Coordinates of C-alpha atoms and ligand atoms in Angstrom, one line a residue:
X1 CA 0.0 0.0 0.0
X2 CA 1.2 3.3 -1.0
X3 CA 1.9 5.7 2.7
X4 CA -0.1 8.4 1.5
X5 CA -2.5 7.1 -1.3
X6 CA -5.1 4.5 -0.9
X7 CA -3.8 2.5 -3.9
X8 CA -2.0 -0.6 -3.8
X9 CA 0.9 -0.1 -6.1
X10 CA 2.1 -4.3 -5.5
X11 CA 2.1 -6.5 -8.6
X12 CA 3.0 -9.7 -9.4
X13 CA 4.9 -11.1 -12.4
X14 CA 4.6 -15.1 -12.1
X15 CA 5.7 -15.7 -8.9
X16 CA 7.6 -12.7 -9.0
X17 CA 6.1 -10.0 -6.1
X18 CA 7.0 -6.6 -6.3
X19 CA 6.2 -3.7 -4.4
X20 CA 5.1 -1.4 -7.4
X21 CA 5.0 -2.3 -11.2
X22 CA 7.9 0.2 -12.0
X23 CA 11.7 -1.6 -13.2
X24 CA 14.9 -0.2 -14.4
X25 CA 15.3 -1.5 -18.3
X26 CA 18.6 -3.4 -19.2
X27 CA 21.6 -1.1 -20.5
X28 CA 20.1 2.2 -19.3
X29 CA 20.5 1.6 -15.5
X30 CA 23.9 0.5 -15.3
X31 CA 24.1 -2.0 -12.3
X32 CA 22.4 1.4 -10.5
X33 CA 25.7 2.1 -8.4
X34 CA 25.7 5.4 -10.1
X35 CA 23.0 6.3 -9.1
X36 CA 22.4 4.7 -5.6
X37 CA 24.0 8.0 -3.9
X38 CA 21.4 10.2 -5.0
X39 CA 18.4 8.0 -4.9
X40 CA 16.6 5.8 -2.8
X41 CA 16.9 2.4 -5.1
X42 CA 14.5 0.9 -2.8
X43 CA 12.0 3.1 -4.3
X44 CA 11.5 1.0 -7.5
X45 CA 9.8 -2.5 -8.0
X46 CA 13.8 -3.5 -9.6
X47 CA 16.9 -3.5 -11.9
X48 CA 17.4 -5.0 -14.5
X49 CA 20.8 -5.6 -14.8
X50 CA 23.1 -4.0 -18.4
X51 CA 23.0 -7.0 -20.7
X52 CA 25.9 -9.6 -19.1
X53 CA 27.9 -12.2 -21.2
X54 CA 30.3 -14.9 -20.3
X55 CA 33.3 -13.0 -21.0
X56 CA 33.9 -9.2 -20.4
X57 CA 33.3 -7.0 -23.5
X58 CA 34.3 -3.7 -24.3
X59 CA 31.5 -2.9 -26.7
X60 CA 31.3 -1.1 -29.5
X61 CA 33.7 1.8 -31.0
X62 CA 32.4 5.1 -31.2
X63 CA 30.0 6.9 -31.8
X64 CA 27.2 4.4 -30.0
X65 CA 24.4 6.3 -29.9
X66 CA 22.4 9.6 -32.1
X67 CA 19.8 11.1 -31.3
X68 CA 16.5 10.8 -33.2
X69 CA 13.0 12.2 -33.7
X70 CA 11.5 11.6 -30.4
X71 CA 13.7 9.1 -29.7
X72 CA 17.7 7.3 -29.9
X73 CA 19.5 4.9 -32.0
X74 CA 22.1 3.0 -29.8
X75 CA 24.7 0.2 -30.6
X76 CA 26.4 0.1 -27.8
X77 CA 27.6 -3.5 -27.9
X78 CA 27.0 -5.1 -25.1
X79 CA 29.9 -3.3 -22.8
X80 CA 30.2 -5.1 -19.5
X81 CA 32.8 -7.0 -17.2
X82 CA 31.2 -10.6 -17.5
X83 CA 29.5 -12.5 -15.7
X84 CA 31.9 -13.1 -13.0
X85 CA 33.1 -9.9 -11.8
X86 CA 29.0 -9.2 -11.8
X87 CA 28.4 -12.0 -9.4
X88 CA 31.7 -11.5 -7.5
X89 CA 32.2 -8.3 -7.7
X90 CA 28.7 -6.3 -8.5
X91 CA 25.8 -8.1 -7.5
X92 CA 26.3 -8.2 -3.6
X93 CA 25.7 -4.5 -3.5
X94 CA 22.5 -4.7 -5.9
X95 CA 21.3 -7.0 -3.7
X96 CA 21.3 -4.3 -0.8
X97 CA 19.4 -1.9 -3.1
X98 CA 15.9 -3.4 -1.6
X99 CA 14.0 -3.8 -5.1
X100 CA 14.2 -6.9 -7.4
X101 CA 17.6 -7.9 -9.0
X102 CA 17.0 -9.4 -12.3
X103 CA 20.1 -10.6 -14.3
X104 CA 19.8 -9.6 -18.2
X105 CA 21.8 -11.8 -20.2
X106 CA 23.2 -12.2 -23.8
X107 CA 24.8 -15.1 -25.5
X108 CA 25.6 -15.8 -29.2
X109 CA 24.8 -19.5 -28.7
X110 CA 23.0 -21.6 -26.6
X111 CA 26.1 -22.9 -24.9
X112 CA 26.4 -19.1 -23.7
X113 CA 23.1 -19.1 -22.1
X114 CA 23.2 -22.2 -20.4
X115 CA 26.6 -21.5 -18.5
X116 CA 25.5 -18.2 -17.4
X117 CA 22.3 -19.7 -16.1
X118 CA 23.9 -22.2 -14.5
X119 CA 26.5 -20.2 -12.6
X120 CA 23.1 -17.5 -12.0
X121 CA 21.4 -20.1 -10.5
X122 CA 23.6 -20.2 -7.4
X123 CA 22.8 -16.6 -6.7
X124 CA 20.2 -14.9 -5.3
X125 CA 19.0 -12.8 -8.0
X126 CA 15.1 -12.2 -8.0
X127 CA 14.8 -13.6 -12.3
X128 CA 16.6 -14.1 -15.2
X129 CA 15.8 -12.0 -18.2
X130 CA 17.1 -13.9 -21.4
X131 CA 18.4 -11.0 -23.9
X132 CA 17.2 -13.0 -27.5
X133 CA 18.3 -10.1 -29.9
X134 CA 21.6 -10.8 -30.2
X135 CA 23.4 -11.7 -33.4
X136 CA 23.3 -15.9 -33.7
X137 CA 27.2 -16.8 -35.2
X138 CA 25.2 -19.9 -36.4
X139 CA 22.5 -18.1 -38.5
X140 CA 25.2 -15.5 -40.2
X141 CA 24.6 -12.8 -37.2
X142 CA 20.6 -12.6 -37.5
X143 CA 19.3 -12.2 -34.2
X144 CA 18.2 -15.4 -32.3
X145 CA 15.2 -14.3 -30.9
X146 CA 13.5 -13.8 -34.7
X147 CA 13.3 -17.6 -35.2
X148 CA 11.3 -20.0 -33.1
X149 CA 12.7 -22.3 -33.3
X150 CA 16.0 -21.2 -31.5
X151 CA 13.9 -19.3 -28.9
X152 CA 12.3 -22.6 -28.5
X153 CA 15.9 -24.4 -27.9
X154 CA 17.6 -21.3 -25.6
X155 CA 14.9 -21.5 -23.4
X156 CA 14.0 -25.2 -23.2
X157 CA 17.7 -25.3 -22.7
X158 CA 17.9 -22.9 -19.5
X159 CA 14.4 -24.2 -17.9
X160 CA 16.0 -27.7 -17.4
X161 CA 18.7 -25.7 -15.4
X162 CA 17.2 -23.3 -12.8
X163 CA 13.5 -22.7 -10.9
X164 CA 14.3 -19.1 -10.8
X165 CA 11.7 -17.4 -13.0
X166 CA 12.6 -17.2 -16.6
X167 CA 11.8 -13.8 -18.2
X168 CA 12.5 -14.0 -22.2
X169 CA 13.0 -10.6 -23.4
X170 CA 11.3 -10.4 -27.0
X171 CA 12.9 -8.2 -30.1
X172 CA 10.2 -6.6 -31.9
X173 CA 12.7 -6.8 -35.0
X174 CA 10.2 -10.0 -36.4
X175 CA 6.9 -10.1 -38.7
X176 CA 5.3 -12.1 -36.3
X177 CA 5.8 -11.6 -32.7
X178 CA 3.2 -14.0 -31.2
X179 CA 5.0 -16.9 -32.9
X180 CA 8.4 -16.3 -30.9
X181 CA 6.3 -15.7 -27.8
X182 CA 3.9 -18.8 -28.1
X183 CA 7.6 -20.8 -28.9
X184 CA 9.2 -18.9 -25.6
X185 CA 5.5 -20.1 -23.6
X186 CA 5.8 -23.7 -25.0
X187 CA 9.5 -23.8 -24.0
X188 CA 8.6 -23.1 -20.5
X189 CA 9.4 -19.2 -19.8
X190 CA 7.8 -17.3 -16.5
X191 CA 7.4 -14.4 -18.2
X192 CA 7.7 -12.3 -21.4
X193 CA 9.4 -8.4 -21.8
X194 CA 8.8 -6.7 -24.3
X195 CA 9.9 -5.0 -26.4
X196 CA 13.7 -4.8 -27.5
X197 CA 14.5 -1.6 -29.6
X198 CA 13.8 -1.8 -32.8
X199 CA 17.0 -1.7 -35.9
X200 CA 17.4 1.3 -37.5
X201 CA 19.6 3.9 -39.3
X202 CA 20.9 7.0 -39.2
X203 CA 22.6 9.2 -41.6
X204 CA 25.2 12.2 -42.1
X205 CA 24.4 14.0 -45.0
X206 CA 28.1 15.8 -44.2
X207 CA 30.5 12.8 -44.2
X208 CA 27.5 10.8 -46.4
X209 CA 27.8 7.9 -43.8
X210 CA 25.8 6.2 -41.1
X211 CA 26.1 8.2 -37.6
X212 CA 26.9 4.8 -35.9
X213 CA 30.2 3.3 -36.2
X214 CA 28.4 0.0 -36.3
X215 CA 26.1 1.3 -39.1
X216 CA 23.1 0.5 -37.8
X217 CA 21.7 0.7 -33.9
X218 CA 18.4 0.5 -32.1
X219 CA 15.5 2.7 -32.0
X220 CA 14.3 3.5 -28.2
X221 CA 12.3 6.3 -26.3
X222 CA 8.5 7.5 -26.9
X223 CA 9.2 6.8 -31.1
X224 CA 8.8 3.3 -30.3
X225 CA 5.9 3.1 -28.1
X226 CA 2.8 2.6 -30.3
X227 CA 4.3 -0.5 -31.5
X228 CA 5.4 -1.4 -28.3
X229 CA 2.0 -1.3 -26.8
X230 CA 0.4 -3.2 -30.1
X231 CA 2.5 -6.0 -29.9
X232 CA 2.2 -6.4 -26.0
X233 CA -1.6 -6.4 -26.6
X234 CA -1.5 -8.6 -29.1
X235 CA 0.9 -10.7 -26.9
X236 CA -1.2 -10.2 -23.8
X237 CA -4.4 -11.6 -26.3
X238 CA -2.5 -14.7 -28.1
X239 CA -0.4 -16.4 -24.9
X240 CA -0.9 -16.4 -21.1
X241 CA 2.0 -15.3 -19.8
X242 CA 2.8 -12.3 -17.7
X243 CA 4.4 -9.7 -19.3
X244 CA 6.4 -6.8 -19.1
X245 CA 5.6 -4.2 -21.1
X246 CA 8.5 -1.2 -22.4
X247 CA 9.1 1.2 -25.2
X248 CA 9.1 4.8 -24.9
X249 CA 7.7 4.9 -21.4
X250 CA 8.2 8.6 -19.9
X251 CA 5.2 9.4 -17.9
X252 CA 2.5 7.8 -15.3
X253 CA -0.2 7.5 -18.1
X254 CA 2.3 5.4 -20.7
X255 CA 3.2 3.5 -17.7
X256 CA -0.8 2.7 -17.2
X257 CA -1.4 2.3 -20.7
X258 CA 0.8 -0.2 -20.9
X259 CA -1.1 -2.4 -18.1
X260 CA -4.3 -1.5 -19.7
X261 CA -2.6 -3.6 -23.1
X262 CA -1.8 -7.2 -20.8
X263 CA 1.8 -5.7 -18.8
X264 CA 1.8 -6.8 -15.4
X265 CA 4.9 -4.7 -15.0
X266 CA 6.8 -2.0 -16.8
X267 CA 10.3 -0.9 -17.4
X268 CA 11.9 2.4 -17.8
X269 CA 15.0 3.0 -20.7
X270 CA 15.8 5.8 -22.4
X271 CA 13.8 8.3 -20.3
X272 CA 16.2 7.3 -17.2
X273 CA 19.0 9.0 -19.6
X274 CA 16.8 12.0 -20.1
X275 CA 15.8 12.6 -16.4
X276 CA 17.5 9.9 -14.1
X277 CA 15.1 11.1 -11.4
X278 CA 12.3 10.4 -13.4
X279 CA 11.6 6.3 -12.5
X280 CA 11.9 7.1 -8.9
X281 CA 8.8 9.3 -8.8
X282 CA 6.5 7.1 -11.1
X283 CA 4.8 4.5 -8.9
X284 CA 4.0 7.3 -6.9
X285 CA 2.8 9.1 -10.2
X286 CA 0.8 6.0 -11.4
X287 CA -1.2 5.5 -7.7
X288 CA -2.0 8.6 -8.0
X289 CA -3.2 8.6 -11.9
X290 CA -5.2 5.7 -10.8
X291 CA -6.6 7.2 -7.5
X292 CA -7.8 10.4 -9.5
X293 CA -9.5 7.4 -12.1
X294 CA -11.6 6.0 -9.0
X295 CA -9.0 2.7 -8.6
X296 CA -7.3 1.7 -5.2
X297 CA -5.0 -1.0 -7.1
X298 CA -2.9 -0.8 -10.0
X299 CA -2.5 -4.4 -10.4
X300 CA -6.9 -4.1 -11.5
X301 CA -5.0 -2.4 -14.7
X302 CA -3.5 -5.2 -16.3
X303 CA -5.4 -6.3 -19.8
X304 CA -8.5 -4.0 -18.8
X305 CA -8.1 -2.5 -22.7
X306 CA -11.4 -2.9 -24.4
X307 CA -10.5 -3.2 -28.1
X308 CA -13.7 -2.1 -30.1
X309 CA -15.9 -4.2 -31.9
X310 CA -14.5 -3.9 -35.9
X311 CA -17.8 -5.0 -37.5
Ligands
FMN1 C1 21.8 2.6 -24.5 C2 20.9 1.4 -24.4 C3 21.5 0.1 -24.0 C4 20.7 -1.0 -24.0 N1 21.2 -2.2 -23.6 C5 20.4 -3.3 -23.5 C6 21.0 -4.5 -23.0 O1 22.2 -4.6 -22.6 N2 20.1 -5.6 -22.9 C7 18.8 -5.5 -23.2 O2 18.1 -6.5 -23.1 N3 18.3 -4.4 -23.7 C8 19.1 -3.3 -23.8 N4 18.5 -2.1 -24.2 C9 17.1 -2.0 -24.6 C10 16.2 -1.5 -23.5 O3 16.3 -2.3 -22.3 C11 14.8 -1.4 -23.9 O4 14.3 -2.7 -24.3 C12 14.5 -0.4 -25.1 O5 15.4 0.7 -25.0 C13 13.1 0.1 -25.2 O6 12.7 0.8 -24.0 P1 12.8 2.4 -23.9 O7 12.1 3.0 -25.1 O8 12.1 2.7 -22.6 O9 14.3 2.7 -23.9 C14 19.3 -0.9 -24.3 C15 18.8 0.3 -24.7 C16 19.5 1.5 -24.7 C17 18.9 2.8 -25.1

């Protein structure tokens, strides 16, 4: 229950409780040590962690990221010290934070995944989020998470290893995202995020190249979120899942949108590089958007979007 609003702000994901339905996106949060002196972590529902891998990786050269029409291309390349300075080194202080530690990770193969699970699964993390939009070596760098197939093999793969929940992080980069998220439910995932930015280019009509040193990045921030909140409808209406809705949330009323489409939960990106403060304030926000509406819960908001009748 929220101190001063009558308006339960808890949620649950699964078997996942958290106190509000507010989390820290992958990559735009760091591990939150920069941020822990000047904010009260505790404040959010969690972190998810920057995307980990099973060896250190400096990421990509620069530039990473440009800025776009109402939103940002990134390809920052997965930057981060592997997975076992994270766990030695990183992840006892997260778990001081007082919110929900989720573990975002990143592998090229399956092999990749199922050794970081394995070593995750001695921790205490809260969930794992499985990152599928990185490039497969075996499929000539196409992402694994636009093929069935392989989602259906990463994550039958990892659910033979652990009981902690299994989030599967969708990329939106697909012409049918229902397919990879019925494949990720039949596979045995907890839950399903989404989405992952979507690929995109940007160009300088100076030097007559793409901004991005890698060429090509992914689009975030309020550009993506129509399609974000279309496809976790359609997500929310075709599997039966929990789900965890992001793209181009800034505000209390995306935030509830987003439940109102099927997300029990919602993360914050690129607005946390735009106003750091801003993630802090919103489950205060959204029990308050929801107490002016007449509701004492913001859980009641999940899936409560009443399409129209087409005919
Ligand atoms: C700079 C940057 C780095 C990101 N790194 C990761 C990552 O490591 N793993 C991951 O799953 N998603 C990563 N993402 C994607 C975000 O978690 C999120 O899915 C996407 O940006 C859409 O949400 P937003 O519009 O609120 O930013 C990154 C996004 C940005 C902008």
């Amino acid at each position: 229950m929220n101190n001063k609003l009558a308006v339960n702000t808890e949620v649950k994901v699964g078997k996942v409780k958290l106190k509000n339905p507010v989390l820290a996106a992958s990559g735009t949060f760091g591990f939150g040590e920069e941020l822990a002196p000047y904010y009260n972590l505790s404040k959010l529902g969690g972190i998810c962690t920057k995307g980990l891998t099973l060896e250190e990786r400096r990421g990509n050269p620069p530039p990473r990221v440009a800025e776009t029409s109402s939103g940002m291309l990134n390809a920052v390349g997965l930057q981060n010290p592997g997975i076992d300075v994270f766990i030695e080194k990183i992840l006892p202080r997260m778990l001081t934070f007082g919110c929900a530690i989720i573990a975002n990770i990143a592998g090229n193969t399956t092999a990749d995944y199922i050794e970081m699970v394995r070593v995750l699964n001695r921790t205490e993390v809260t969930a794992l989020e499985l990152n599928l939009s990185c490039p497969n070596v075996r499929v000539g760098g196409m992402s694994l998470g636009t093929d069935p197939a392989l989602v259906s093999e990463v994550v039958t793969a990892c659910r033979q290893l652990t009981d902690k929940p299994l989030w599967v992080k969708l990329t939106p980069n697909v012409t049918s995202i229902l397919s990879v998220a019925l494949a990720a439910e039949e596979a045995g995932a907890d839950a399903l995020v989404l989405i992952n930015t979507l690929l995109g280019l940007a160009v300088d009509l100076k030097t007559e190249r793409p901004v991005l040193r890698n060429n090509t990045g992914g689009l975030s921030g309020p550009a993506i979120k129509p399609v974000a909140l279309r496809m976790v409808q359609e997500v929310y209406q075709g599997t039966s899942l929990p789900i965890v809705g992001l793209g181009g949330i800034a505000s209390a009323e995306d935030a509830l949108e987003f439940m109102l489409c099927g997300a029990s939960a919602i993360q914050v990106g690129t607005a946390s590089m735009i106003d750091p403060g801003l993630i802090f304030q919103l489950p205060e926000d959204m029990a308050e958007l929801a107490q002016a509406f007449g509701h004492d819960s913001l859980a009641r908001y999940t899936g409560k979007l009443q399409p129209w009748n087409k005919n």
